[in-house]
Coordinates of C-alpha atoms in Angstrom, one line a residue:
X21 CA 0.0 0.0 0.0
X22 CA 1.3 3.4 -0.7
X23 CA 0.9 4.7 2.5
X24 CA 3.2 2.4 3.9
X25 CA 6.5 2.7 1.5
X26 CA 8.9 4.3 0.6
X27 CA 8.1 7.2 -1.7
X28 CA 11.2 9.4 -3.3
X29 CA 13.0 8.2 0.1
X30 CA 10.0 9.5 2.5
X31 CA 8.7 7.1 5.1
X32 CA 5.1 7.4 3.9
X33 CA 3.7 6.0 7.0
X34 CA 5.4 8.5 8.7
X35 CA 4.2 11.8 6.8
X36 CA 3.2 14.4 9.7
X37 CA -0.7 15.5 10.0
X38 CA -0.8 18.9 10.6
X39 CA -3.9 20.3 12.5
X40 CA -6.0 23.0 11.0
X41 CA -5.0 25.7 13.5
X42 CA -1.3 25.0 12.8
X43 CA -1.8 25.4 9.6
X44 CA -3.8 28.8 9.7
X45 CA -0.5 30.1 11.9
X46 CA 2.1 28.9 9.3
X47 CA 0.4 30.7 6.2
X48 CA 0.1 34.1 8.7
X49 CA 3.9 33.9 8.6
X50 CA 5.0 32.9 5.9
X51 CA 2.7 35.1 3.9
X52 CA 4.9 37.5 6.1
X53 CA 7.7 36.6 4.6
X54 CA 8.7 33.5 6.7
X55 CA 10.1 30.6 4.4
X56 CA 10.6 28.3 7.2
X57 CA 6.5 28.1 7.5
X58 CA 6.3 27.6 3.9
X59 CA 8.3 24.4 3.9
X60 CA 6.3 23.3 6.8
X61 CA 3.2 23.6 5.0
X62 CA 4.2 21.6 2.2
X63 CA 5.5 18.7 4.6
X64 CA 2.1 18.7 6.2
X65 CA 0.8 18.1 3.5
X66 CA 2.7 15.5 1.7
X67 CA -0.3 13.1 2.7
X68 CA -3.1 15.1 0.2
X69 CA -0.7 14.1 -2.3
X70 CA -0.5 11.2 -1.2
X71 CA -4.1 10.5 -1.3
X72 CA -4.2 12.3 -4.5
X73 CA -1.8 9.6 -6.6
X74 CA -3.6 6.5 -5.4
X75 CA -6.5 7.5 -8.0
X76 CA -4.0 7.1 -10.6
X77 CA -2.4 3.6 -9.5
X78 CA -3.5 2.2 -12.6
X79 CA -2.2 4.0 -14.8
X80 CA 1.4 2.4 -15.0
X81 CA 3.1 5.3 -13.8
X82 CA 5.6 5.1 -10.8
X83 CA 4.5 6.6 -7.9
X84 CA 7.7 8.4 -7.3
X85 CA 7.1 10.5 -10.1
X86 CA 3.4 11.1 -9.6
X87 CA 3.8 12.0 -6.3
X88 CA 7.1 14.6 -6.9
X89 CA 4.4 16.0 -9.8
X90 CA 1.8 15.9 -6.7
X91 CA 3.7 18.0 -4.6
X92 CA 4.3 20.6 -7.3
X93 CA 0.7 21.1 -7.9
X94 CA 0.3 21.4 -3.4
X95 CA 3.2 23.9 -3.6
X96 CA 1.1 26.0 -6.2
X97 CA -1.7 25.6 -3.9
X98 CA 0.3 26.3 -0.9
X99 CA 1.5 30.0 -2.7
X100 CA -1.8 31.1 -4.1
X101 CA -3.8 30.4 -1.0
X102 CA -6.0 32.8 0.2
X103 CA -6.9 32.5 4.1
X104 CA -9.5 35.2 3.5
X105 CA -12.2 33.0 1.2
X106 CA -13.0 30.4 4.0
X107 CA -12.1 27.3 2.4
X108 CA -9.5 24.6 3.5
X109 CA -6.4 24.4 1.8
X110 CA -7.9 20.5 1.4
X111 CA -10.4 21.6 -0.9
X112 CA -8.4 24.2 -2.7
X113 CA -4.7 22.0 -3.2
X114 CA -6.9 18.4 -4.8
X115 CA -8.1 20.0 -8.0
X116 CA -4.5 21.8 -8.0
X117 CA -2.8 18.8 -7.4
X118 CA -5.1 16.5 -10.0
X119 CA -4.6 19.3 -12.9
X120 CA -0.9 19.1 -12.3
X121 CA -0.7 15.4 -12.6
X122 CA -3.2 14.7 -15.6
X123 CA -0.7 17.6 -17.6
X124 CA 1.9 15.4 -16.9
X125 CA 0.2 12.1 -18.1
X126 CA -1.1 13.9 -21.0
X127 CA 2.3 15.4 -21.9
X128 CA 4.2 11.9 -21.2
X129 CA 1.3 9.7 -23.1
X130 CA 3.0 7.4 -25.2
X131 CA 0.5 8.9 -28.0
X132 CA 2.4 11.9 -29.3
X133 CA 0.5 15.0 -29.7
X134 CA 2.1 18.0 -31.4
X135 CA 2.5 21.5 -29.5
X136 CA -0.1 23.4 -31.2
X137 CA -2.6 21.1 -30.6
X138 CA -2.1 21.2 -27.1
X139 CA -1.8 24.8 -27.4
X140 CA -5.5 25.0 -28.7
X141 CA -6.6 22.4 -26.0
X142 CA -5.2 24.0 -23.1
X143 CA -6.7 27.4 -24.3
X144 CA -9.7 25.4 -24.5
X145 CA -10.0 24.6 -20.8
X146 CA -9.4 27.8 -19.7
X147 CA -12.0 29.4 -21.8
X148 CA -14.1 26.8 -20.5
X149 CA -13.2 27.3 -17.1
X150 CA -13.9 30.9 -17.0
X151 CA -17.5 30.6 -18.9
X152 CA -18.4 28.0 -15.9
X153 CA -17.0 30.7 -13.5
X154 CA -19.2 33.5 -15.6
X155 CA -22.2 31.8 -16.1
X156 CA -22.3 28.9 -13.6
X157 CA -22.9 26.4 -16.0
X158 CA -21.3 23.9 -18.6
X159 CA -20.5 25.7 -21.5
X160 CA -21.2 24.2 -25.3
X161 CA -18.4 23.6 -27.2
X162 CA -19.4 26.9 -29.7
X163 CA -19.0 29.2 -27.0
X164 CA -15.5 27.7 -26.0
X165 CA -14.7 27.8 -29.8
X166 CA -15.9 31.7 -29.8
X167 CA -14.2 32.7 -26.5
X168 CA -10.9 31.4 -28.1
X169 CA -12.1 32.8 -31.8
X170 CA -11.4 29.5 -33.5
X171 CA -13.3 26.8 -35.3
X172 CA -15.5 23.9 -33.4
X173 CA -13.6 21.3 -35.4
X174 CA -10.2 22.8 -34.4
X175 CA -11.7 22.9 -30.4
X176 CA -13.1 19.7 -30.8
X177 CA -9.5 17.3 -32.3
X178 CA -7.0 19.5 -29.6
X179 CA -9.7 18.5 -26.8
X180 CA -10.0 14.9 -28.6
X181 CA -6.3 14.4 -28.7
X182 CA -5.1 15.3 -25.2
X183 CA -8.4 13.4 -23.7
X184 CA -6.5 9.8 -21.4
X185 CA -6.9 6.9 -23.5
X186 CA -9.2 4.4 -20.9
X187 CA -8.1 0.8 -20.2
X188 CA -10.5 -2.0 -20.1
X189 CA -9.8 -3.0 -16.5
X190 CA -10.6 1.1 -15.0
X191 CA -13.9 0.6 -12.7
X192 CA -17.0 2.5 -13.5
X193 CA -18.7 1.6 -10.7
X194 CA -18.3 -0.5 -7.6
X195 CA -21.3 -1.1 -4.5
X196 CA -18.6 -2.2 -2.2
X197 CA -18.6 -5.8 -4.1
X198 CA -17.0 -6.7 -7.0
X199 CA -16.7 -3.6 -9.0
X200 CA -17.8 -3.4 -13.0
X201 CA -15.5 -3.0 -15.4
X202 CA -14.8 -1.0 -18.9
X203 CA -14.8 -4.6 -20.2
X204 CA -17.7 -5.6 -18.4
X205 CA -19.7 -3.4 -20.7
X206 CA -18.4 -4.3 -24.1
X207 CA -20.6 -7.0 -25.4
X208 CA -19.6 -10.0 -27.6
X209 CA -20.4 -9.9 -31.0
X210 CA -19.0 -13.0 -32.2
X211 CA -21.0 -15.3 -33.8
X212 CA -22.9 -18.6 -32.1
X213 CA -20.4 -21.2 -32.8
X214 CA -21.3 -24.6 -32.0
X215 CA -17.9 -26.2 -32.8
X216 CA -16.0 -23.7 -30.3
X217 CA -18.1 -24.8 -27.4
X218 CA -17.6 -28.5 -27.8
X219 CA -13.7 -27.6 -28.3
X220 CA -14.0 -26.0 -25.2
X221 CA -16.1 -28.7 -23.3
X222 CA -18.2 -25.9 -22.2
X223 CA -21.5 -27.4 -22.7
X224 CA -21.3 -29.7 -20.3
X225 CA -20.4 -27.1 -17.8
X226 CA -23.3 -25.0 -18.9
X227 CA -25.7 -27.6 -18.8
X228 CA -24.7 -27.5 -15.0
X229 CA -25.4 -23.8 -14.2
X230 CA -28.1 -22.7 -13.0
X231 CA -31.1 -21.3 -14.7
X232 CA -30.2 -17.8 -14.4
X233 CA -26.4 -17.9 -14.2
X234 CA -26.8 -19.9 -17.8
X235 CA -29.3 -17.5 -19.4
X236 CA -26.8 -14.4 -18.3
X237 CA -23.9 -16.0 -19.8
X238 CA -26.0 -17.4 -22.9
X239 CA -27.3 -13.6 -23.6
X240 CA -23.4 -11.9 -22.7
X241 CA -21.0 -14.2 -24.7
X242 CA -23.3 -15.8 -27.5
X243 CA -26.2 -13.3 -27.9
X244 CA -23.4 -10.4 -27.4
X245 CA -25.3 -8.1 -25.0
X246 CA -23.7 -5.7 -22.4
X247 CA -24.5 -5.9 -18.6
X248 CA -26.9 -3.2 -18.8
X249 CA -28.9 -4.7 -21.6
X250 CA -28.4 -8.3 -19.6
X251 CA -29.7 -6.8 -16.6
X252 CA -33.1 -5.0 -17.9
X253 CA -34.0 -7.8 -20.0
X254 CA -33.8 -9.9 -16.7
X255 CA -35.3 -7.5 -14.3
X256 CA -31.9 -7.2 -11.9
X257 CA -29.2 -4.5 -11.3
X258 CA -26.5 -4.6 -13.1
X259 CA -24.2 -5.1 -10.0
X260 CA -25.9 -8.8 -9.4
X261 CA -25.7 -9.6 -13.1
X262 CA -21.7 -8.9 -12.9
X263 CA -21.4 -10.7 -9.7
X264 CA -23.6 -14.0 -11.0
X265 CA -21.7 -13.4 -14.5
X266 CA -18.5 -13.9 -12.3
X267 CA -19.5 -16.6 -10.4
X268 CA -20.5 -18.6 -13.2
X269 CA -17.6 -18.2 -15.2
X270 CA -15.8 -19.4 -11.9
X271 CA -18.0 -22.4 -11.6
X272 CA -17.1 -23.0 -15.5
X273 CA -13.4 -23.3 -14.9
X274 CA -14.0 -25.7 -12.2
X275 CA -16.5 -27.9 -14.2
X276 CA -14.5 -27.9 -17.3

């Protein structure tokens, strides 16, 4: 676990918490002048950044560099806090410290993406930024393309090109059971091939299932339907069809 290692030679499990009303005292001084308080700040809170990386375990990054990217984004917080607005540093530093990691992944993405276009995209996100500041709402992609005075198409490819590719294994959704998948939504369009299930000896092993584990397994692999579909066509969440999909594969493997 991440809060019990090593990260760029810090003893995470030994990161100092620093209480709220220390914290208000440091940034009086050192927004007095008093670097000493700065550096405190940022070592009490190493542990937001901390919490911060483990969102973006799977992403096959090491954690050394996405937490030394972390703390860059908390020392930005750390310098444009404002103790006046009555908000925690907490809820100021996250988004700081997210924006400052997905730049990096974007700019490090094994999928190349020329300067201009990121140009345009980052210009983008500003615009769009400071329309959802103005008007308090999500802007449409023709008023980011105005506020930057260039064409929907040209918006639309920089925002297209810099967006995280997703992998098949990120959750999208987890009840505190098993959680569903990317892949768990992507149905299977192969065809019905009677030949690859006797290769397989998986009729047997079907024939074994129960009703319902073998009619949610019939409709996902052979009919080629996703979860979702799966579970309104069988009148069930789509959490218990996962879980029973699971379980019957498991019970396959042990059959076959």
């Amino acid at each position: 676990m991440l809060n019990k290692v090593e990260i760029c030679g810090i003893n995470t499990s030994k990161l100092p918490v620093l209480p709220a009303a220390k914290a208000t005292e440091l940034f009086i001084k050192y927004q007095q002048g008093d670097l000493e308080a700065r550096e405190q700040l940022i070592s009490g809170n190493l542990r937001l950044v901390l919490s911060v990386i483990q969102r973006f375990n799977n992403r096959g990054e090491y954690a050394d560099d996405l937490f030394q990217v972390g703390c860059i984004g908390l020392i930005k917080a750390i310098d444009n806090f404002d103790l006046g607005q009555n908000v925690r540093l907490s809820t100021y530093a996250v988004p700081m410290i997210i924006g400052e990691i997905r730049r990096y992944l974007r700019d490090n993405n094994a999928i190349r993406v020329s300067r201009s276009l990121r140009d345009i995209a980052y210009k983008a996100l500003q615009a769009r930024e400071s329309l959802i500041a103005k008007d308090g709402s999500e802007p449409q992609i023709e008023q980011i393309a105005r506020a930057i005075d260039l064409p929907v198409e040209d918006v639309v490819f920089a925002l297209d090109a810099i967006s995280e590719p997703l992998s098949l294994f990120d959750p999208i959704y987890n009840d505190g059971g098993d959680p569903i998948l990317v892949m768990d939504q992507i149905g299977d369009n192969s065809e019905h091939d009677g030949k690859w299930i006797e290769q397989l000896n998986i009729r047997e092993g079907l024939s074994k299932l129960g009703e319902r584990e073998k009619r949610i397994i019939d409709l996902r692999f052979f009919v080629g339907k996703t979860q979702m579909e799966v579970a309104e066509e069988i009148g069930i969440s789509q959490a218990q069809v996962s879980r029973l999909e699971k379980n019957a594969l498991l019970q396959l493997r042990k059959l076959i």
